[in-house]
XYZ file of C-alpha atoms in Angstrom:
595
model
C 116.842 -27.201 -53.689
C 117.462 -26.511 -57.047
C 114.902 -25.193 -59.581
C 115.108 -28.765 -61.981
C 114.304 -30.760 -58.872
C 111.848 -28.190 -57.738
C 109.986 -27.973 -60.526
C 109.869 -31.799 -61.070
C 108.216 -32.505 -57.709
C 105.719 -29.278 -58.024
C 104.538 -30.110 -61.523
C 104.473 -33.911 -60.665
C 102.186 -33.219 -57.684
C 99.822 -31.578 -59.759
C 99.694 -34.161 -62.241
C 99.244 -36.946 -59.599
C 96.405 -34.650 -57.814
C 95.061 -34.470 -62.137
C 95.150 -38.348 -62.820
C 93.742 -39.070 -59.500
C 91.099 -36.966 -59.380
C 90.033 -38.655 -62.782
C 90.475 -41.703 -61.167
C 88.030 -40.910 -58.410
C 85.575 -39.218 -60.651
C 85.641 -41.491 -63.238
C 82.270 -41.885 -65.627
C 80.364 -44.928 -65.194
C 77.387 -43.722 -67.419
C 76.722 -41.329 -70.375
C 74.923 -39.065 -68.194
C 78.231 -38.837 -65.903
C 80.837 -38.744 -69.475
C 78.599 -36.174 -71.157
C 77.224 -33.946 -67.865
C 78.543 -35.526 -64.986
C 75.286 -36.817 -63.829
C 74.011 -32.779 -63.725
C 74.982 -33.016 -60.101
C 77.516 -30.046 -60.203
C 77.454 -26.981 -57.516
C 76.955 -23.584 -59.154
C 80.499 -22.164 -57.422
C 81.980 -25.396 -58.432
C 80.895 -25.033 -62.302
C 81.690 -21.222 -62.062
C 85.430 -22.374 -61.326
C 85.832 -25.786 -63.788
C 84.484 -23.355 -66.306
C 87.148 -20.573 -65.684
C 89.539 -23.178 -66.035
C 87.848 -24.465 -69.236
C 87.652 -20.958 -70.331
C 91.491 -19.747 -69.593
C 93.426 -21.537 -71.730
C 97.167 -21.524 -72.632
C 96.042 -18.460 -74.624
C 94.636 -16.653 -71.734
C 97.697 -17.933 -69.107
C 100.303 -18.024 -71.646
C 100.059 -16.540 -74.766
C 97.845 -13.764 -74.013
C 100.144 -11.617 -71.572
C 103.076 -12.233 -74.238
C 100.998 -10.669 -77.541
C 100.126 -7.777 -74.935
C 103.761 -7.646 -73.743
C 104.915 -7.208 -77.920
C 102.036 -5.208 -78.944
C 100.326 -2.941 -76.287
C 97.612 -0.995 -76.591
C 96.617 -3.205 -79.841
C 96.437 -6.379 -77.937
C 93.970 -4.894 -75.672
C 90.966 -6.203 -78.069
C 91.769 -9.400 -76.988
C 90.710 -9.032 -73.203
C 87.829 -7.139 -74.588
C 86.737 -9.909 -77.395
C 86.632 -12.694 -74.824
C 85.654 -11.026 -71.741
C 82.624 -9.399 -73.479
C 81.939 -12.743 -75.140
C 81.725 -14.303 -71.807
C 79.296 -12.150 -71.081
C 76.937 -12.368 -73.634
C 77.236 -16.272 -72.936
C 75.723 -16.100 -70.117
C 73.039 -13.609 -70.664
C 72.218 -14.685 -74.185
C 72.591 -18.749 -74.691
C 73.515 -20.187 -71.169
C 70.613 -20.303 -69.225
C 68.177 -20.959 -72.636
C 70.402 -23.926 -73.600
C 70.163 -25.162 -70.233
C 66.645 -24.729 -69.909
C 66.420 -27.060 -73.461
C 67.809 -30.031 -71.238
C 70.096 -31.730 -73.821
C 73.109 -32.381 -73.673
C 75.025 -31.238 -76.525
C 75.152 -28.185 -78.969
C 74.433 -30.306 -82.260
C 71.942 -32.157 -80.356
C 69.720 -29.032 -79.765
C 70.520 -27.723 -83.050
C 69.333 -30.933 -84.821
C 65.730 -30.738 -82.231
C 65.090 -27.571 -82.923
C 65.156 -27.325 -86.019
C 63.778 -30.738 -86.494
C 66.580 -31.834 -88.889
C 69.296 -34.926 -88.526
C 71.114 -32.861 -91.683
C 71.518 -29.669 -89.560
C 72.832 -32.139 -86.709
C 75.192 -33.749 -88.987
C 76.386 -29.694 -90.397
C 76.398 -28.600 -86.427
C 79.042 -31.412 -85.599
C 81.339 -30.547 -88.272
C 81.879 -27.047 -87.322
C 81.755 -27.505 -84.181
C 85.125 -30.268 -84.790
C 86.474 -27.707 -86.983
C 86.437 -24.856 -84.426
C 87.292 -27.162 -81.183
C 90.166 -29.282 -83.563
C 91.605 -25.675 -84.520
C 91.367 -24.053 -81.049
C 93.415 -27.386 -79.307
C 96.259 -26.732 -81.743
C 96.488 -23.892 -79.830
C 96.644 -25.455 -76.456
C 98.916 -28.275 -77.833
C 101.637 -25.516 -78.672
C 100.829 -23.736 -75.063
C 101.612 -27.904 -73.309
C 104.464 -27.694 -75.934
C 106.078 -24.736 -74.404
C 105.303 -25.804 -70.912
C 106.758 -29.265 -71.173
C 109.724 -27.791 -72.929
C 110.825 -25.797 -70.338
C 110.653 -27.433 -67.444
C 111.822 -30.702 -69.271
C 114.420 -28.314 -70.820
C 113.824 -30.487 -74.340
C 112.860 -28.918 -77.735
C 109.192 -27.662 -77.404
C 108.446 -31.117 -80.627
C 109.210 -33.522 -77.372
C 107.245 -31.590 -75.100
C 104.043 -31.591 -77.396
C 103.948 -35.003 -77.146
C 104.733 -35.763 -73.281
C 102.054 -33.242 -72.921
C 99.960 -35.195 -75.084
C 100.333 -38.298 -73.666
C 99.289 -36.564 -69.779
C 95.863 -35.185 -72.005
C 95.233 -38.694 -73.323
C 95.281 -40.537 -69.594
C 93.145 -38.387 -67.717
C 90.290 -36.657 -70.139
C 89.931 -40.081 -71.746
C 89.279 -41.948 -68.294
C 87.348 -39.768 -66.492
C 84.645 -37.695 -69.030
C 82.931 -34.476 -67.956
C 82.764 -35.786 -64.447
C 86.384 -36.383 -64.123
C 87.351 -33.081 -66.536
C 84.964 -31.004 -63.642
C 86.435 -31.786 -60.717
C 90.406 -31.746 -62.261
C 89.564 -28.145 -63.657
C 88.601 -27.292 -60.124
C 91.634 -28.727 -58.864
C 93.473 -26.794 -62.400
C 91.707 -23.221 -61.858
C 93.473 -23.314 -58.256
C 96.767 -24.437 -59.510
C 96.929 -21.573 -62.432
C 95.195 -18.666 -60.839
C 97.730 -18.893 -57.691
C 100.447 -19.567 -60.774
C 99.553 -16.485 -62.487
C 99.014 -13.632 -59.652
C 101.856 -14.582 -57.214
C 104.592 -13.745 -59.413
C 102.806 -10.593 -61.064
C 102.291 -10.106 -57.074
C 106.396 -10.264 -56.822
C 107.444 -8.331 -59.602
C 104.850 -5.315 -59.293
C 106.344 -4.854 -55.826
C 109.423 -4.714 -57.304
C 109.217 -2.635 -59.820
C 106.766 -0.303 -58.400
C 105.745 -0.777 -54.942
C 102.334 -1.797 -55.501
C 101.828 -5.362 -54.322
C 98.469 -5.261 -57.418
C 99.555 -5.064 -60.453
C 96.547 -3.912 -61.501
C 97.371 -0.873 -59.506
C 101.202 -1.052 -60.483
C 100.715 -0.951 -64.258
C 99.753 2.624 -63.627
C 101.862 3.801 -60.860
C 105.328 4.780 -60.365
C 108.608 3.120 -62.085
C 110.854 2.784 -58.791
C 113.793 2.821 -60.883
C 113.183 5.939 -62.666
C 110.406 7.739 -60.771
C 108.181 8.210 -63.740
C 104.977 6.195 -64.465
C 105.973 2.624 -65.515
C 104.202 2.654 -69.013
C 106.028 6.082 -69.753
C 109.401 4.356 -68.839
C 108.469 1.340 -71.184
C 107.403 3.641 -74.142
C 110.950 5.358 -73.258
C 112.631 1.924 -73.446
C 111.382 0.736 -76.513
C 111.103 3.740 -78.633
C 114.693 4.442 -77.678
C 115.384 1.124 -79.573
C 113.590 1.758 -82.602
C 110.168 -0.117 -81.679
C 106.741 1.367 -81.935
C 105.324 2.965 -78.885
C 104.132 0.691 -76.473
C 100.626 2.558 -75.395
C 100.285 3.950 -79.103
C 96.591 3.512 -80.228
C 96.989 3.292 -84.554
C 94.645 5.838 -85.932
C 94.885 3.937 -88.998
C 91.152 3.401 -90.747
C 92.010 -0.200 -91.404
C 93.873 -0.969 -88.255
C 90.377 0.138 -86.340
C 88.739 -1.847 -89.180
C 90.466 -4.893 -87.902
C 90.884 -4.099 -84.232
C 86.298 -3.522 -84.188
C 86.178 -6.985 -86.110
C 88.324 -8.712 -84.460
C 86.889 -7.793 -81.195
C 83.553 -9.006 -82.574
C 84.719 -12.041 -84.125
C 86.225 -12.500 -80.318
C 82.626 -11.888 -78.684
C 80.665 -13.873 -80.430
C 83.127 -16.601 -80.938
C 83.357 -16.932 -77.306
C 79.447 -17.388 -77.358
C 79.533 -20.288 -79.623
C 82.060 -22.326 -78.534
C 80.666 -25.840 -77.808
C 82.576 -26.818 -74.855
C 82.041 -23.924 -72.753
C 78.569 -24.133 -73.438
C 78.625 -27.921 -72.373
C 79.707 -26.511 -69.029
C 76.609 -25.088 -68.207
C 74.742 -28.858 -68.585
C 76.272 -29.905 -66.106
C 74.258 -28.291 -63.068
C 71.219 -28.904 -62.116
C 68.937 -25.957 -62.756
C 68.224 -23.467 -65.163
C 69.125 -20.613 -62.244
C 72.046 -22.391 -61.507
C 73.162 -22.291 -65.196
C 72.876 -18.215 -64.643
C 74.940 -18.027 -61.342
C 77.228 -20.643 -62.611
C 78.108 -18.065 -65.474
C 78.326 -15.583 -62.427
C 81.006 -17.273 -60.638
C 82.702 -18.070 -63.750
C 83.080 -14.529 -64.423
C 84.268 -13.546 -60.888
C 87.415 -16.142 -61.080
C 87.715 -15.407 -64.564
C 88.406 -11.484 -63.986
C 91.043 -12.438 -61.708
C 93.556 -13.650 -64.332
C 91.697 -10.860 -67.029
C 92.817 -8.129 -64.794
C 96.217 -9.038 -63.794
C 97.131 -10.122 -67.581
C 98.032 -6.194 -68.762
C 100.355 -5.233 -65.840
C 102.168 -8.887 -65.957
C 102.766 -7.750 -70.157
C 104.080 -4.614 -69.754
C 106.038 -5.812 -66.824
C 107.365 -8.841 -68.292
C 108.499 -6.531 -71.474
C 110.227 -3.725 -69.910
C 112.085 -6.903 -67.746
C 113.019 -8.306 -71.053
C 114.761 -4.924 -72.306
C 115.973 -4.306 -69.357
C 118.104 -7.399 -69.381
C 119.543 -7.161 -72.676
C 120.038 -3.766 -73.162
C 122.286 -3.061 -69.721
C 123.845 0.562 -70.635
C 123.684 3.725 -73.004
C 122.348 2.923 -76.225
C 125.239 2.658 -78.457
C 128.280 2.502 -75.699
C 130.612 -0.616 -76.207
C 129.076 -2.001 -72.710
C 126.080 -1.210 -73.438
C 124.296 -4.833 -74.497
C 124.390 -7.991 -72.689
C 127.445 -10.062 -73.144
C 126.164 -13.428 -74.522
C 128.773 -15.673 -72.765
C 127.421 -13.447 -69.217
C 123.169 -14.757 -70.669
C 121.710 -15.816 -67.457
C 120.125 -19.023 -66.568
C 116.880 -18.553 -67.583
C 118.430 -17.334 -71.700
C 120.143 -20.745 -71.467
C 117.129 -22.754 -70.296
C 114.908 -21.161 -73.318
C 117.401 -21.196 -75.872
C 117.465 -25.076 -74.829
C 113.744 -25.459 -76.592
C 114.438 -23.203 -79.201
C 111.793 -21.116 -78.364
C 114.556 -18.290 -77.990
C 117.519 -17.919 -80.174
C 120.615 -15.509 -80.781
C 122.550 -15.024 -83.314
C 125.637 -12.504 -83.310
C 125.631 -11.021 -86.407
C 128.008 -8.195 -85.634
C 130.645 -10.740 -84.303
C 131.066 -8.623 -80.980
C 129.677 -11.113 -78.733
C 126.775 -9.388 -77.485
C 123.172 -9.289 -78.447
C 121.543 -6.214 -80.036
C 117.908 -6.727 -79.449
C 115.974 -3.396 -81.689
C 113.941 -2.921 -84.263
C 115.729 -3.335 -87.717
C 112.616 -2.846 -89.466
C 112.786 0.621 -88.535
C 114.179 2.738 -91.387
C 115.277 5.706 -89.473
C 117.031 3.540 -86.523
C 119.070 1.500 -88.792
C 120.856 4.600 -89.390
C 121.409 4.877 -85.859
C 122.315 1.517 -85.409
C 124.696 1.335 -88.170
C 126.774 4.086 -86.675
C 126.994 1.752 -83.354
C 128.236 -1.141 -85.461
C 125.505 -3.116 -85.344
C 124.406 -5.248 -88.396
C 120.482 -6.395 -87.904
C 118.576 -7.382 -84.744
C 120.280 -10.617 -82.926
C 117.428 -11.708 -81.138
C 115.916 -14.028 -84.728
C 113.540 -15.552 -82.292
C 111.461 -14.559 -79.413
C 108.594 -16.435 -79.098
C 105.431 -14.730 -77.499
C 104.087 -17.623 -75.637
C 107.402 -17.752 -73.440
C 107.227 -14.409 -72.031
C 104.805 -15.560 -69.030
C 106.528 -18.720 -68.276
C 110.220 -16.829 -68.154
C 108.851 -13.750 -66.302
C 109.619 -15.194 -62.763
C 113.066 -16.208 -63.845
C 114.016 -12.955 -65.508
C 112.769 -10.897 -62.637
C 114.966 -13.373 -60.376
C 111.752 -14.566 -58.197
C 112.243 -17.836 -55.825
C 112.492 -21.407 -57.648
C 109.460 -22.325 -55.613
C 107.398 -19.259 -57.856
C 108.929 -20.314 -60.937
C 107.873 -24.255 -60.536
C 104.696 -22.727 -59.614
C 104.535 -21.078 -62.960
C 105.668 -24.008 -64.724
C 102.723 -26.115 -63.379
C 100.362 -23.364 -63.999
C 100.601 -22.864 -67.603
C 100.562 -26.901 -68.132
C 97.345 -26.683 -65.743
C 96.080 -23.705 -68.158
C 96.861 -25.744 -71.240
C 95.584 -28.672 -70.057
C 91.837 -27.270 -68.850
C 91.034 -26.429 -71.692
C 92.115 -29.153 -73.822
C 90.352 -31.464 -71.815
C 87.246 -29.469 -72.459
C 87.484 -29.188 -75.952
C 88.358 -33.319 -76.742
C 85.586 -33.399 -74.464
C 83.160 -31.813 -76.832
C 84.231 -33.584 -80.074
C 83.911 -36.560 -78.106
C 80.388 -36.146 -77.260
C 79.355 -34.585 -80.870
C 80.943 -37.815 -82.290
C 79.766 -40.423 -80.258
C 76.541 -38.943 -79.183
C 75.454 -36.585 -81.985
C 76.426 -38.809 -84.704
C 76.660 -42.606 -83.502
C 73.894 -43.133 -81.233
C 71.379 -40.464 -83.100
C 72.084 -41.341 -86.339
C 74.233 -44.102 -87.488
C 73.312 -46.492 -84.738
C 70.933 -45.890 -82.454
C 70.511 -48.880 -81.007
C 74.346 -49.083 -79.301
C 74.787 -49.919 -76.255
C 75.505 -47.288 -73.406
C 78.420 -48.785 -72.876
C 79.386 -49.387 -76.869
C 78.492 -45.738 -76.797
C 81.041 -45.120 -74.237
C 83.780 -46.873 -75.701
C 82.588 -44.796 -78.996
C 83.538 -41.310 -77.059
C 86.874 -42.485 -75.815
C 87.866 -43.807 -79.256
C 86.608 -40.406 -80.457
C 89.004 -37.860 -77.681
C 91.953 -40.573 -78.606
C 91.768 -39.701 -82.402
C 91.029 -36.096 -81.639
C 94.262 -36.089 -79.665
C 96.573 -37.919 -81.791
C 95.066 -35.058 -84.648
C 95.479 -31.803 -82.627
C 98.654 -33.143 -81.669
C 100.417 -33.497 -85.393
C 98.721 -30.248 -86.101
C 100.234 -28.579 -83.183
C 103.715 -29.561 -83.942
C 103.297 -26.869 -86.771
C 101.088 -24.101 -84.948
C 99.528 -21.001 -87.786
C 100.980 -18.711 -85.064
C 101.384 -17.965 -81.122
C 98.360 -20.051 -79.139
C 96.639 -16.882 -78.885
C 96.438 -16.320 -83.054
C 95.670 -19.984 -83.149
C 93.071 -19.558 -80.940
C 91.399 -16.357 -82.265
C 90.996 -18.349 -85.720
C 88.693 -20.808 -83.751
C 87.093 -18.248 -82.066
C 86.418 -16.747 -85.487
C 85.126 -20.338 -87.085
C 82.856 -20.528 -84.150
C 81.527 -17.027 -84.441
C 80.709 -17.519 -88.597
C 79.146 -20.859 -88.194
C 77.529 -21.843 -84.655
C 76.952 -18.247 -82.834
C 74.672 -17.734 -85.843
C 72.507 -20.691 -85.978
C 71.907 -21.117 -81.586
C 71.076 -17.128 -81.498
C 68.314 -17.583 -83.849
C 67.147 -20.925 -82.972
C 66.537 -19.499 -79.512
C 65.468 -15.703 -80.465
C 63.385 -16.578 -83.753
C 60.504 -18.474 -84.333
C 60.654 -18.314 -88.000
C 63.995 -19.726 -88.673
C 63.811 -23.063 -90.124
C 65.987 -26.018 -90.594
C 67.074 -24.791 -94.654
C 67.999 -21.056 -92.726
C 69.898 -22.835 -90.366
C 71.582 -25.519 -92.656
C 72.632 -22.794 -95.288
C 73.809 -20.604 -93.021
C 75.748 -22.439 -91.030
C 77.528 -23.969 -94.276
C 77.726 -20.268 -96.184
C 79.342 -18.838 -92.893
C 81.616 -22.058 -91.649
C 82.968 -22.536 -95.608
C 83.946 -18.996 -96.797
C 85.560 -18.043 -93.495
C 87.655 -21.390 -93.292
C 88.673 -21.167 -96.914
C 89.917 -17.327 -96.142
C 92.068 -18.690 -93.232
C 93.390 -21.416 -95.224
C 94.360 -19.131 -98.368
C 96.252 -17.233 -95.946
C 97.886 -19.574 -93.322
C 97.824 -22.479 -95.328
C 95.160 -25.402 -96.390
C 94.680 -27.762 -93.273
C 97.676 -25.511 -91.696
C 99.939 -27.400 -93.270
C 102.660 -25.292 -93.831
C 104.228 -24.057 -97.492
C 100.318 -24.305 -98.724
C 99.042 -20.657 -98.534
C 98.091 -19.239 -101.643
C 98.586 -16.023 -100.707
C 101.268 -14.061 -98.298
C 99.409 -13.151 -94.646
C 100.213 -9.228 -94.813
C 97.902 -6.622 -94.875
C 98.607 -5.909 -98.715
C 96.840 -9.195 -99.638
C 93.934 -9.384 -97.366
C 90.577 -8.490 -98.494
C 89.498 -4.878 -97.588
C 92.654 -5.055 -95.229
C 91.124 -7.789 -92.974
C 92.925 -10.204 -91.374
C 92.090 -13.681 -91.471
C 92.166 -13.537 -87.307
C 88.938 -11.267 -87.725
C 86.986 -12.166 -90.561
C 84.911 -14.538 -88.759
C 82.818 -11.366 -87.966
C 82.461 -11.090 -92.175
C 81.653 -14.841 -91.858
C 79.108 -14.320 -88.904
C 76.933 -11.773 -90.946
C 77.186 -13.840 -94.267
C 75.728 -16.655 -91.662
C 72.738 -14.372 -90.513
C 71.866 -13.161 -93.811
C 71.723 -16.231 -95.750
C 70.127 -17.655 -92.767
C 67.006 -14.892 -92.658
C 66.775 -14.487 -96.427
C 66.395 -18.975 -96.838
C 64.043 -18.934 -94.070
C 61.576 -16.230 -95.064
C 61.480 -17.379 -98.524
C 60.948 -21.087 -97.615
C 58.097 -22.755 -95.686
C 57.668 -21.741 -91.482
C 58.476 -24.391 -89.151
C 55.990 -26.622 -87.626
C 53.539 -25.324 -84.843
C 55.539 -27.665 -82.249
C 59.090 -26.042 -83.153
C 57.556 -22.454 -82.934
C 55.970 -23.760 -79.056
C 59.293 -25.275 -78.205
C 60.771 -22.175 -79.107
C 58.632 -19.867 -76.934
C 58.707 -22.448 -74.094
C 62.913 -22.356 -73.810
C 62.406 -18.509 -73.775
C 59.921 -17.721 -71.172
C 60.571 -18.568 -67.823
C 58.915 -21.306 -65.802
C 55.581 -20.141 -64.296
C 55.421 -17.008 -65.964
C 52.571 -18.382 -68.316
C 50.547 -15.557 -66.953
C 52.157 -13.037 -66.718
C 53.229 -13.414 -70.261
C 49.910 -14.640 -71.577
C 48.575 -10.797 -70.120
């Protein structure tokens, strides 16, 4: 069978096993749309929220940014692994314990305050709007490919899939497909890095494989990749910078990554959805078990995918006539890509093959001037493809690559669904029934949620049609809005008895408002491109940060103006400062405490 056909009936499986599952789950009540009735099994949460979690930044963009940048793209499996777990130690099981079912919602109870509700909702829409861009241009490149249209069309088929089945079915129905999802991706992700690490070293792990033997040329594999690309004028691939501001920006962006993770509102929702405070802790357990899976596999299927990429292009000697891939020879899967122009050549030399190097490289121009070559021919490789083609340039089975395919859609999808979901509830819920009109009917309130998502889709989907970067960079930027304005604002609430509703309404404001206006200086106001004040290089950043890791600068900015308002303002009520010690102490441990 061939792969078009293939790929159709894999992906279309899926996406009947999606819609139907949301048919069969779907919410009848706000308890079901907002927490699916807090029915959910512990290993059952743990694996809807490692789909939730993995997005098409994790599945799809993350491998290709560690693929193009090594060693320096490690912070971002530290950031969001670490992140996970101080989500679950720190806020999980204390949110849970609370018994509400939103993050505004507990922000505006404790700290008695319908203004800080009304502050919490809007970052948490900016953060959650910003991070969906990034899984609209991850369904983009998905539907693309195995559509083989330009990656504009695909958006919005992918779109259109988002809108049927997180609109119908609510958390309930967004559970049990993520279930269905985390199967679909995790099996998507590790059988071809399975493939190709026995290939090109032996070891059927690539977790083992990354650091074992290169069958082709007996050394390790990550000394033949730093061979490969060096030889071609690109920096070395396991290279740590020594530069002060490079680890300036690698430590803050790791942070901004952690505590990002933390406050993200609809990964926290996840854990409202069982039906204990324990199972809120092993929930975050299991999550972290399925999670590793994909975490651990993600470096070897980079470097692999990478030196597979060279390897293609660049066929002989460096230099030698024969040496570089004959264009009109471009396999199958070149075509495909260049199809959603995603990948693009463009012979610059006249000779009819394709120099892929590094022209920014002063000293290997020289080099490469001598062979006759004019400038690097590759103009565009996008990042977020390198996963998706991987199979197909390693020559795997059509079955693995449809497999792929329906992965990264199910990867992109997750956590989409997630996110809409959370606007959704913050909107209808936080705003609607708590404060504009709470006397709405459940189901006016309903119908309130679904309008909500719809809106939130048709928005994230005109914004993702011009992405501020790769899905991964898109993502980090809402990692780093969540980090400056809700991380903040839920640590104290929980951890400080003294923090009152001005702290929290100040802070939250001082930290969501300066790190949003440094992004948009930089990558443009709203996104929209052509409207960045300022060029995004390191020359123009402030103290050499990028705007990727500033929400750390934003988180402390939050925490200071938070303490200093607080202390110098009136102490919240007696009730707030009970409520407070009540969420923290665990249930029949009065005495224990009280000695």
């Amino acid at each position: 069978m061939d792969l078009k056909t293939l790929t159709y009936i894999v992906v279309g499986a899926s996406f009947a096993l999606y819609i139907g599952i949301a048919i069969w789950a779907r919410a009848g009540s706000t308890s079901e749309f907002y927490a699916a009735g807090r029915g959910v099994h512990p290993v059952t949460n743990g694996m809807a929220t490692a789909a939730d979690w993995m997005s098409a930044a994790s599945f799809i963009s993350m491998a290709g940014i560690i693929a193009f940048n090594g060693y320096g793209a490690s912070l971002y499996l530290m950031g969001w692994t670490g992140g996970y777990v101080l989500l679950a130690m720190l806020l999980a099981p204390y949110l849970r314990k609370f018994g509400k079912y939103t993050v505004p919602e507990f922000i505006g109870d404790r700290f008695y305050s319908q203004t800080a509700r009304i502050v919490a909702v809007i970052c948490l829409i900016v953060a959650s709007i910003t991070y969906v861009i990034g899984q609209m241009k991850g369904v983009g490149v998905a539907f693309s490919r195995f559509l083989e249209v330009d990656a504009s069309t695909g958006l919005l088929i992918g779109t259109g899939i988002v809108f049927i089945y997180a609109v119908l079915g609510g958390m309930k129905g967004i559970t049990y497909t993520q279930v269905a999802q985390y199967c679909v991706l995790i099996l998507a992700y590790t059988v071809p890095a399975i493939f190709i690490s026995l290939a090109l070293t032996g070891n059927a792990l690539p977790q083992i494989g990354l650091f074992s033997d290169h069958v082709g040329s007996g050394q390790p594999l990550l000394a033949t990749l730093d061979q490969v690309v060096t030889d071609l004028g690109f920096n070395e691939y396991t290279a740590q910078s020594g530069d002060p501001l490079s680890v300036l920006n690698m430590t803050l962006f790791t942070l901004s990554l952690m505590i990002g993770t933390a406050g993200l509102p609809h990964v926290i929702i996840r854990f409202f959805t069982v039906p204990k405070v324990a199972d809120a802790r092993w929930s975050a357990g299991w999550a972290l078990v399925f999670i590793a899976l994909l975490y651990t596999t993600a470096p070897g299927v980079g470097a692999m995918a990478r030196l597979n990429l060279m390897n293609t292009i660049q066929t002989g000697e460096i230099g030698a006539p024969d040496g570089n891939l004959a264009y009109d020879e471009r396999p199958r899967w070149f075509k495909s890509w260049e199809t959603t122009g995603l990948l693009k050549f463009e012979d610059k030399n006249g000779d009819g093959r394709i120099q892929y190097y590094n022209d920014k490289n002063e000293a290997f121009n020289a080099k490469a001037a001598e062979f006759g070559w004019k400038g690097n021919e590759m103009v565009t490789v996008d990042r977020d493809i390198m996963v998706l083609a991987n199979p197909e340039i390693a020559n795997l089975p059509n079955w693995v690559i449809a497999l792929v395919a329906a992965g990264g859609l199910a990867a992109a999808l997750s956590t989409a669904a997630g996110l809409l979901m959370a606007i959704s509830s913050a909107v209808s819920h936080d705003l609607i029934k708590s404060i504009y009109n709470p006397n709405i009917s459940e189901k006016g309130e309903l119908l309130a949620a679904r309008l909500s998502m719809a809106v939130a889709i048709v928005i994230a989907a005109y914004l993702g049609l011009n992405p501020p970067g790769f899905a991964a960079q898109v993502v980090a930027l809402a990692f780093g809005i969540a980090a400056a304005s809700l991380f903040p604002v839920l640590m104290l609430g929980i951890f400080s008895k003294r923090m009152n509703s001005r702290g929290a309404i100040a802070g939250m404001l001082s930290g969501l408002i300066i790190t949003v206006v440094y992004i948009f200086i930089y990558k443009g106001w709203f996104f929209i491109p052509g409207t960045n004040m300022l060029p995004n290089n390191a020359s123009n950043w402030l103290l050499g940060i990028s705007p990727e890791a500033f929400g750390a600068v934003g988180a402390i900015i939050n925490f200071a103006v938070a303490y200093f308002v607080s202390n110098a303002s009136e102490a919240p009520p007696r009730e707030i400062q009970e409520l407070v010690e009540s969420i923290r102490v665990p249930s029949g441990a009065g005495a224990a405490v009280d000695h």
